[in-house]
Amino acid sequence: MLASTITLLEALVLIGTVLWITQYSISRRAHAYERPSSVNQQINQLPKVSIIIPAYREKRQSIEKTLDSLSSQNYPRNFMEVLVVVDRDDVHTLNETLKAVETFLNSLNIKVIINENAGRRLKAIAINNAMKHVSGSIVGIYDADDVFPRDQVLNAVLLMMEKNYAAVGTRVYRFRNTVLGSLMYLESLVWYNAIVPFLRTTVKITPLSGEGLFIRRDVVTSIPESLAEDALLSLELSRRGYGIGLLDSYVYELAPLNIASFIRQRIRWNKGYAQNFLLILRQGVRAGYVLRIFVMYVLIALPPALLIISAVGFATVVYMTIIVKAFTMDVIYQLILAILLSELVVLYLIRDYVHESMSMGRAFVLLPIYWFLLGTVTITSPFIPINNWLKTTR
């Protein structure tokens, strides 16, 4: 029995390592991100684009940062409008928004949409209220604090036109000049460049992010209401057979201010993913599609879950060895060697992303702690009751 426990722990470490190798190998060959070929599209053939910025508990500087990126876009000004939507009772944000908008009145076709009856606070509800006022055939969505290249709107629209995509997303890199911010940046590099292409290739579902997101109004008349509305939109479009594209571009977004804000963000995401699965089940969709979603969730949750189980198992073995004397120290050395080899393999696979965010030595020490935190939040999220837009403090 004791020997089988050690074997099981080693097997879990091996499974996690093999999963990383598989994800990395498939994503390297996927070529998931695209750029349009017809960059010289005639101006009079471009559709009108409506950009929505849902603002909740935001600072003026954060709103201005996104508006500044929009004002620098090379998309024709007469074919682009910007709508900032704010709740009437969010007085501070409303005042900050009006000040920020005033700065860009000469460079953008911009207006403020005031949501008179806030009620339940969800990002999707704010976006849907703004969508009642848009005039463009394509809707783009950004958050406050977003920074992105000047050709992003144009390339997203051209890609949608070329490939007839119903929606187009891009990479969203979250960064802050802190230890946690560097770890989040590394995580976002791995997520968008390794995991998303892997999921797109294997389960044929493309997870979208709510920033740098473009949708066709003739296909998407409203955003599904969920704590993770972008993920639910991905599932809905895939279920209906619409194509989803990934633009070879990026959005830089400020990472959460501190660990408390980080945990709130992850709880909202995790609760949203669980909520989305239940919503899909209630729609009575095909069993095959439900299985694809389930497999996707398992592939996303398995690495942190395996880490948690392995860490708890290792702590138990240490206790049984030192206190109970059920094992020899050789068993601990054996497990440490397996864990270290696994981490070295993973770090080697993601070395390009590590070098872009931090030193390899720092990653070797900090990544297991960060992954353990992620796993803990993932496991505990279902037990935390929330039903509203948990604001990420940046």
Short mmCIF file of C-alpha atoms in Angstrom, two decimals:
data_model
loop_
_atom_site.label_atom_id
_atom_site.label_comp_id
_atom_site.label_asym_id
_atom_site.label_seq_id
_atom_site.Cartn_x
_atom_site.Cartn_y
_atom_site.Cartn_z
CA MET A 1 0.00 0.00 0.00
CA LEU A 2 2.76 2.45 0.95
CA ALA A 3 4.81 1.57 -2.10
CA SER A 4 1.81 2.08 -4.37
CA THR A 5 1.30 5.56 -2.89
CA ILE A 6 4.82 6.55 -3.92
CA THR A 7 4.26 5.08 -7.37
CA LEU A 8 1.01 7.02 -7.72
CA LEU A 9 2.69 10.31 -6.80
CA GLU A 10 5.45 9.68 -9.33
CA ALA A 11 2.81 8.82 -11.93
CA LEU A 12 1.00 12.12 -11.28
CA VAL A 13 4.24 14.04 -11.77
CA LEU A 14 4.85 12.12 -15.00
CA ILE A 15 1.31 12.79 -16.27
CA GLY A 16 1.71 16.51 -15.65
CA THR A 17 5.03 16.54 -17.48
CA VAL A 18 3.67 14.61 -20.46
CA LEU A 19 0.69 17.00 -20.66
CA TRP A 20 3.04 20.00 -20.83
CA ILE A 21 5.14 18.32 -23.53
CA THR A 22 2.01 17.48 -25.54
CA GLN A 23 0.57 20.99 -25.27
CA TYR A 24 3.83 22.60 -26.25
CA SER A 25 4.47 20.25 -29.20
CA ILE A 26 0.99 20.69 -30.67
CA SER A 27 0.88 24.46 -30.15
CA ARG A 28 4.23 24.91 -31.91
CA ARG A 29 2.73 23.41 -35.08
CA ALA A 30 -0.70 24.99 -34.79
CA HIS A 31 -0.11 28.44 -36.39
CA ALA A 32 -3.28 29.64 -34.67
CA TYR A 33 -2.70 33.38 -35.06
CA GLU A 34 -3.27 35.09 -38.40
CA ARG A 35 -2.89 38.43 -40.11
CA PRO A 36 -4.97 39.61 -43.07
CA SER A 37 -3.41 39.45 -46.50
CA SER A 38 -5.34 42.37 -48.05
CA VAL A 39 -3.90 45.19 -45.96
CA ASN A 40 -4.54 47.63 -48.82
CA GLN A 41 -8.31 47.24 -48.64
CA GLN A 42 -10.11 50.23 -50.17
CA ILE A 43 -11.37 52.65 -47.53
CA ASN A 44 -14.85 52.81 -49.00
CA GLN A 45 -15.19 49.04 -48.59
CA LEU A 46 -14.48 49.02 -44.87
CA PRO A 47 -17.48 48.61 -42.55
CA LYS A 48 -18.26 50.93 -39.68
CA VAL A 49 -16.83 49.74 -36.36
CA SER A 50 -18.25 50.52 -32.94
CA ILE A 51 -15.81 50.23 -30.04
CA ILE A 52 -17.32 49.65 -26.59
CA ILE A 53 -15.44 50.34 -23.35
CA PRO A 54 -17.36 49.17 -20.26
CA ALA A 55 -16.13 51.25 -17.31
CA TYR A 56 -16.75 50.34 -13.69
CA ARG A 57 -14.84 51.86 -10.77
CA GLU A 58 -12.17 53.22 -13.11
CA LYS A 59 -9.72 56.11 -12.91
CA ARG A 60 -9.46 58.83 -15.53
CA GLN A 61 -5.93 57.78 -16.44
CA SER A 62 -7.03 54.19 -17.10
CA ILE A 63 -9.80 55.29 -19.46
CA GLU A 64 -7.48 57.75 -21.19
CA LYS A 65 -4.93 55.01 -21.80
CA THR A 66 -7.42 53.00 -23.89
CA LEU A 67 -8.76 56.10 -25.65
CA ASP A 68 -5.20 57.09 -26.52
CA SER A 69 -4.62 53.73 -28.23
CA LEU A 70 -7.91 54.12 -30.10
CA SER A 71 -7.08 57.66 -31.22
CA SER A 72 -3.84 56.39 -32.77
CA GLN A 73 -5.57 53.71 -34.88
CA ASN A 74 -5.13 53.89 -38.65
CA TYR A 75 -8.78 53.00 -39.19
CA PRO A 76 -10.74 55.77 -40.99
CA ARG A 77 -12.20 58.12 -38.37
CA ASN A 78 -15.55 58.44 -40.14
CA PHE A 79 -15.95 54.65 -39.95
CA MET A 80 -15.20 54.27 -36.24
CA GLU A 81 -17.19 55.29 -33.18
CA VAL A 82 -16.33 54.83 -29.50
CA LEU A 83 -18.89 54.26 -26.74
CA VAL A 84 -17.93 54.32 -23.06
CA VAL A 85 -20.67 52.81 -20.91
CA VAL A 86 -20.94 53.73 -17.21
CA ASP A 87 -23.52 53.07 -14.50
CA ARG A 88 -25.35 56.17 -13.30
CA ASP A 89 -24.72 55.30 -9.64
CA ASP A 90 -21.00 54.80 -10.23
CA VAL A 91 -20.55 58.52 -9.73
CA HIS A 92 -16.76 58.57 -9.46
CA THR A 93 -16.28 56.63 -12.71
CA LEU A 94 -18.89 58.74 -14.49
CA ASN A 95 -17.08 61.95 -13.55
CA GLU A 96 -13.69 60.48 -14.48
CA THR A 97 -15.09 59.26 -17.80
CA LEU A 98 -16.52 62.65 -18.74
CA LYS A 99 -13.13 64.28 -18.05
CA ALA A 100 -11.30 61.63 -20.08
CA VAL A 101 -13.72 61.83 -23.01
CA GLU A 102 -13.42 65.60 -23.19
CA THR A 103 -9.72 65.23 -24.00
CA PHE A 104 -10.45 63.10 -27.09
CA LEU A 105 -13.50 64.83 -28.57
CA ASN A 106 -11.44 66.25 -31.43
CA SER A 107 -9.71 62.98 -32.32
CA LEU A 108 -12.49 60.42 -31.82
CA ASN A 109 -16.19 60.07 -32.56
CA ILE A 110 -16.98 59.33 -28.95
CA LYS A 111 -19.98 59.32 -26.66
CA VAL A 112 -20.81 58.23 -23.13
CA ILE A 113 -23.65 55.77 -22.56
CA ILE A 114 -25.13 56.04 -19.07
CA ASN A 115 -26.79 52.95 -17.68
CA GLU A 116 -29.65 54.33 -15.63
CA ASN A 117 -30.67 51.06 -13.93
CA ALA A 118 -27.52 49.21 -12.96
CA GLY A 119 -29.14 46.37 -11.02
CA ARG A 120 -26.96 43.28 -11.26
CA ARG A 121 -23.43 44.35 -12.18
CA LEU A 122 -21.97 42.28 -14.98
CA LYS A 123 -19.64 43.32 -17.77
CA ALA A 124 -21.96 41.62 -20.28
CA ILE A 125 -24.93 43.72 -19.13
CA ALA A 126 -22.92 46.93 -19.56
CA ILE A 127 -21.84 45.86 -23.07
CA ASN A 128 -25.38 44.90 -24.07
CA ASN A 129 -26.70 48.28 -22.95
CA ALA A 130 -24.09 49.97 -25.14
CA MET A 131 -24.90 47.66 -28.08
CA LYS A 132 -28.40 49.19 -28.24
CA HIS A 133 -26.73 52.44 -29.31
CA VAL A 134 -24.08 51.23 -31.77
CA SER A 135 -24.31 51.93 -35.49
CA GLY A 136 -21.41 49.78 -36.72
CA SER A 137 -21.75 46.34 -38.27
CA ILE A 138 -18.71 45.20 -36.28
CA VAL A 139 -18.35 45.76 -32.55
CA GLY A 140 -14.98 45.86 -30.79
CA ILE A 141 -14.58 45.56 -27.02
CA TYR A 142 -11.75 46.89 -24.88
CA ASP A 143 -11.28 47.55 -21.18
CA ALA A 144 -9.83 50.58 -19.48
CA ASP A 145 -6.02 50.38 -19.15
CA ASP A 146 -5.62 48.62 -22.52
CA VAL A 147 -2.70 49.45 -24.81
CA PHE A 148 -2.49 47.98 -28.33
CA PRO A 149 -0.87 48.58 -31.75
CA ARG A 150 -2.22 51.27 -34.10
CA ASP A 151 -3.20 48.74 -36.78
CA GLN A 152 -5.16 46.39 -34.52
CA VAL A 153 -8.69 47.55 -35.37
CA LEU A 154 -7.97 47.58 -39.11
CA ASN A 155 -6.34 44.15 -39.11
CA ALA A 156 -9.10 42.63 -37.00
CA VAL A 157 -11.77 43.92 -39.39
CA LEU A 158 -9.87 42.82 -42.49
CA LEU A 159 -9.33 39.35 -41.04
CA MET A 160 -13.05 39.03 -40.31
CA MET A 161 -13.88 40.10 -43.86
CA GLU A 162 -11.34 37.74 -45.47
CA LYS A 163 -12.17 34.63 -43.45
CA ASN A 164 -15.83 35.36 -42.70
CA TYR A 165 -15.18 34.98 -38.99
CA ALA A 166 -18.03 35.75 -36.59
CA ALA A 167 -15.54 36.88 -33.96
CA VAL A 168 -11.84 37.66 -33.74
CA GLY A 169 -9.74 37.81 -30.60
CA THR A 170 -6.07 38.39 -29.86
CA ARG A 171 -3.46 37.86 -27.16
CA VAL A 172 -3.96 39.78 -23.90
CA TYR A 173 -0.76 40.15 -21.90
CA ARG A 174 -1.14 41.22 -18.29
CA PHE A 175 1.90 42.83 -16.71
CA ARG A 176 2.95 44.86 -13.71
CA ASN A 177 6.41 45.69 -12.39
CA THR A 178 6.03 43.44 -9.35
CA VAL A 179 6.80 39.80 -8.60
CA LEU A 180 3.14 38.85 -9.02
CA GLY A 181 2.90 40.98 -12.17
CA SER A 182 5.90 39.22 -13.72
CA LEU A 183 4.39 35.82 -12.94
CA MET A 184 1.07 36.86 -14.46
CA TYR A 185 2.88 38.08 -17.55
CA LEU A 186 4.63 34.73 -17.91
CA GLU A 187 1.32 32.92 -17.38
CA SER A 188 -0.40 35.01 -20.07
CA LEU A 189 2.48 34.34 -22.49
CA VAL A 190 2.06 30.60 -21.94
CA TRP A 191 -1.75 30.75 -22.08
CA TYR A 192 -2.03 32.63 -25.37
CA ASN A 193 0.96 31.12 -27.16
CA ALA A 194 0.78 27.51 -25.99
CA ILE A 195 -2.52 26.58 -24.34
CA VAL A 196 -5.00 28.49 -26.55
CA PRO A 197 -3.48 27.12 -29.81
CA PHE A 198 -3.47 23.64 -28.21
CA LEU A 199 -7.17 23.85 -27.32
CA ARG A 200 -8.05 25.31 -30.73
CA THR A 201 -6.31 22.39 -32.43
CA THR A 202 -7.45 19.52 -30.21
CA VAL A 203 -10.99 20.24 -28.97
CA LYS A 204 -11.77 22.75 -31.77
CA ILE A 205 -12.84 25.45 -29.31
CA THR A 206 -11.09 28.82 -29.27
CA PRO A 207 -11.22 30.61 -25.88
CA LEU A 208 -11.71 34.34 -26.44
CA SER A 209 -10.74 37.17 -24.12
CA GLY A 210 -12.95 40.16 -23.45
CA GLU A 211 -10.33 42.70 -24.55
CA GLY A 212 -9.32 43.15 -28.16
CA LEU A 213 -12.49 41.23 -29.06
CA PHE A 214 -14.36 41.93 -32.30
CA ILE A 215 -17.78 40.49 -33.19
CA ARG A 216 -20.20 40.74 -36.11
CA ARG A 217 -23.51 42.28 -35.15
CA ASP A 218 -25.43 40.17 -37.67
CA VAL A 219 -24.28 37.08 -35.73
CA VAL A 220 -23.97 38.37 -32.15
CA THR A 221 -26.80 40.68 -31.17
CA SER A 222 -25.97 40.53 -27.46
CA ILE A 223 -23.25 39.18 -25.19
CA PRO A 224 -24.34 36.18 -23.07
CA GLU A 225 -24.65 37.14 -19.41
CA SER A 226 -22.09 35.34 -17.30
CA LEU A 227 -19.22 36.04 -14.93
CA ALA A 228 -17.00 34.89 -17.82
CA GLU A 229 -18.95 36.29 -20.77
CA ASP A 230 -16.04 36.01 -23.21
CA ALA A 231 -15.66 32.27 -22.55
CA LEU A 232 -19.40 31.71 -22.89
CA LEU A 233 -19.43 33.62 -26.18
CA SER A 234 -16.69 31.29 -27.44
CA LEU A 235 -18.76 28.25 -26.52
CA GLU A 236 -21.95 29.65 -28.05
CA LEU A 237 -20.29 30.55 -31.36
CA SER A 238 -18.56 27.17 -31.58
CA ARG A 239 -21.83 25.37 -30.83
CA ARG A 240 -23.55 27.28 -33.63
CA GLY A 241 -20.78 26.42 -36.07
CA TYR A 242 -19.38 29.94 -36.57
CA GLY A 243 -15.70 30.53 -37.25
CA ILE A 244 -13.54 32.27 -34.66
CA GLY A 245 -10.23 33.88 -35.64
CA LEU A 246 -7.16 34.85 -33.67
CA LEU A 247 -5.38 38.00 -34.80
CA ASP A 248 -1.59 37.96 -34.61
CA SER A 249 -1.44 40.99 -32.36
CA TYR A 250 -1.66 41.79 -28.65
CA VAL A 251 -3.25 43.93 -25.97
CA TYR A 252 -1.20 44.97 -22.97
CA GLU A 253 -3.25 45.26 -19.82
CA LEU A 254 -2.15 46.23 -16.33
CA ALA A 255 -2.10 43.19 -14.03
CA PRO A 256 -4.03 43.22 -10.71
CA LEU A 257 -2.65 45.57 -8.09
CA ASN A 258 -2.10 42.96 -5.38
CA ILE A 259 -2.70 39.35 -4.48
CA ALA A 260 -6.19 40.04 -3.10
CA SER A 261 -7.29 41.58 -6.41
CA PHE A 262 -5.62 38.70 -8.27
CA ILE A 263 -7.58 36.15 -6.23
CA ARG A 264 -10.86 38.02 -6.82
CA GLN A 265 -10.17 38.01 -10.56
CA ARG A 266 -9.48 34.27 -10.62
CA ILE A 267 -12.53 33.46 -8.51
CA ARG A 268 -14.69 35.34 -11.02
CA TRP A 269 -13.10 33.54 -13.95
CA ASN A 270 -13.40 30.10 -12.34
CA LYS A 271 -16.98 30.67 -11.22
CA GLY A 272 -17.76 31.96 -14.68
CA TYR A 273 -16.35 28.86 -16.38
CA ALA A 274 -18.40 26.60 -14.09
CA GLN A 275 -21.49 28.74 -14.67
CA ASN A 276 -20.97 28.54 -18.43
CA PHE A 277 -20.84 24.74 -18.37
CA LEU A 278 -24.16 24.58 -16.52
CA LEU A 279 -25.74 27.10 -18.92
CA ILE A 280 -24.62 25.01 -21.91
CA LEU A 281 -26.02 21.84 -20.31
CA ARG A 282 -29.40 23.51 -19.76
CA GLN A 283 -29.62 24.32 -23.45
CA GLY A 284 -29.79 20.62 -24.27
CA VAL A 285 -26.85 20.65 -26.70
CA ARG A 286 -25.42 17.52 -28.34
CA ALA A 287 -23.58 15.11 -26.06
CA GLY A 288 -20.52 15.24 -28.32
CA TYR A 289 -20.19 19.00 -27.88
CA VAL A 290 -20.66 18.75 -24.11
CA LEU A 291 -17.86 16.18 -24.07
CA ARG A 292 -15.57 18.58 -25.99
CA ILE A 293 -16.25 21.32 -23.43
CA PHE A 294 -15.64 18.91 -20.57
CA VAL A 295 -12.33 17.79 -22.09
CA MET A 296 -11.31 21.43 -22.55
CA TYR A 297 -12.06 22.18 -18.89
CA VAL A 298 -10.09 19.13 -17.79
CA LEU A 299 -7.10 20.13 -19.91
CA ILE A 300 -7.17 23.64 -18.41
CA ALA A 301 -7.63 22.53 -14.79
CA LEU A 302 -5.50 19.39 -14.80
CA PRO A 303 -1.98 20.94 -14.45
CA PRO A 304 -2.77 23.02 -11.32
CA ALA A 305 -4.89 20.18 -9.90
CA LEU A 306 -2.05 17.71 -10.35
CA LEU A 307 0.32 20.14 -8.67
CA ILE A 308 -1.98 20.47 -5.65
CA ILE A 309 -2.40 16.71 -5.32
CA SER A 310 1.32 16.12 -5.74
CA ALA A 311 2.20 18.81 -3.17
CA VAL A 312 -0.25 17.42 -0.61
CA GLY A 313 0.96 13.91 -1.32
CA PHE A 314 4.60 14.95 -0.95
CA ALA A 315 3.85 16.70 2.37
CA THR A 316 2.10 13.54 3.56
CA VAL A 317 5.09 11.37 2.58
CA VAL A 318 7.46 13.73 4.42
CA TYR A 319 5.25 13.48 7.52
CA MET A 320 5.07 9.68 7.24
CA THR A 321 8.84 9.52 6.83
CA ILE A 322 9.99 11.90 9.55
CA ILE A 323 7.25 11.49 12.17
CA VAL A 324 5.72 8.05 11.63
CA LYS A 325 8.93 6.47 10.24
CA ALA A 326 6.90 4.61 7.59
CA PHE A 327 9.40 5.41 4.81
CA THR A 328 13.13 5.84 4.50
CA MET A 329 14.69 9.13 3.45
CA ASP A 330 15.47 7.56 0.09
CA VAL A 331 11.77 7.81 -0.76
CA ILE A 332 11.79 11.58 -0.19
CA TYR A 333 14.93 11.99 -2.29
CA GLN A 334 13.30 9.92 -5.03
CA LEU A 335 10.19 12.14 -5.09
CA ILE A 336 12.24 15.35 -4.96
CA LEU A 337 14.25 14.16 -7.94
CA ALA A 338 11.07 13.37 -9.92
CA ILE A 339 9.55 16.77 -9.11
CA LEU A 340 12.76 18.67 -9.96
CA LEU A 341 13.17 16.84 -13.26
CA SER A 342 9.55 17.59 -14.15
CA GLU A 343 9.98 21.29 -13.39
CA LEU A 344 13.20 21.47 -15.39
CA VAL A 345 11.47 19.89 -18.41
CA VAL A 346 8.57 22.38 -18.18
CA LEU A 347 10.92 25.35 -17.78
CA TYR A 348 12.91 24.19 -20.78
CA LEU A 349 9.75 23.98 -22.88
CA ILE A 350 8.62 27.49 -21.94
CA ARG A 351 12.14 28.96 -21.80
CA ASP A 352 11.41 31.63 -24.43
CA TYR A 353 8.49 32.94 -22.37
CA VAL A 354 10.50 32.77 -19.14
CA HIS A 355 13.36 34.80 -20.61
CA GLU A 356 10.87 37.47 -21.68
CA SER A 357 9.43 37.86 -18.19
CA MET A 358 12.10 36.97 -15.59
CA SER A 359 15.32 35.09 -14.95
CA MET A 360 15.31 31.30 -15.15
CA GLY A 361 16.47 31.01 -11.54
CA ARG A 362 13.65 33.22 -10.34
CA ALA A 363 11.12 31.20 -12.35
CA PHE A 364 12.51 27.95 -10.91
CA VAL A 365 11.75 29.16 -7.38
CA LEU A 366 8.57 31.18 -7.91
CA LEU A 367 6.59 29.27 -10.54
CA PRO A 368 5.74 26.25 -8.32
CA ILE A 369 4.46 28.64 -5.64
CA TYR A 370 2.41 30.56 -8.21
CA TRP A 371 0.97 27.37 -9.70
CA PHE A 372 0.13 26.13 -6.22
CA LEU A 373 -1.74 29.39 -5.57
CA LEU A 374 -3.61 29.01 -8.86
CA GLY A 375 -4.56 25.44 -8.02
CA THR A 376 -5.76 26.41 -4.54
CA VAL A 377 -7.94 29.23 -5.91
CA THR A 378 -9.33 26.91 -8.63
CA ILE A 379 -10.33 24.25 -6.10
CA THR A 380 -11.89 26.68 -3.60
CA SER A 381 -13.70 28.95 -6.11
CA PRO A 382 -16.91 26.84 -6.29
CA PHE A 383 -17.48 27.40 -2.58
CA ILE A 384 -17.31 31.22 -2.74
CA PRO A 385 -20.72 32.81 -3.48
CA ILE A 386 -20.61 35.68 -5.99
CA ASN A 387 -23.11 36.83 -8.56
CA ASN A 388 -21.75 40.19 -9.68
CA TRP A 389 -18.86 41.80 -11.53
CA LEU A 390 -15.91 41.45 -9.13
CA LYS A 391 -13.85 44.47 -10.06
CA THR A 392 -10.16 43.80 -10.67
CA THR A 393 -8.23 46.58 -8.94
CA ARG A 394 -5.27 47.69 -11.06
#
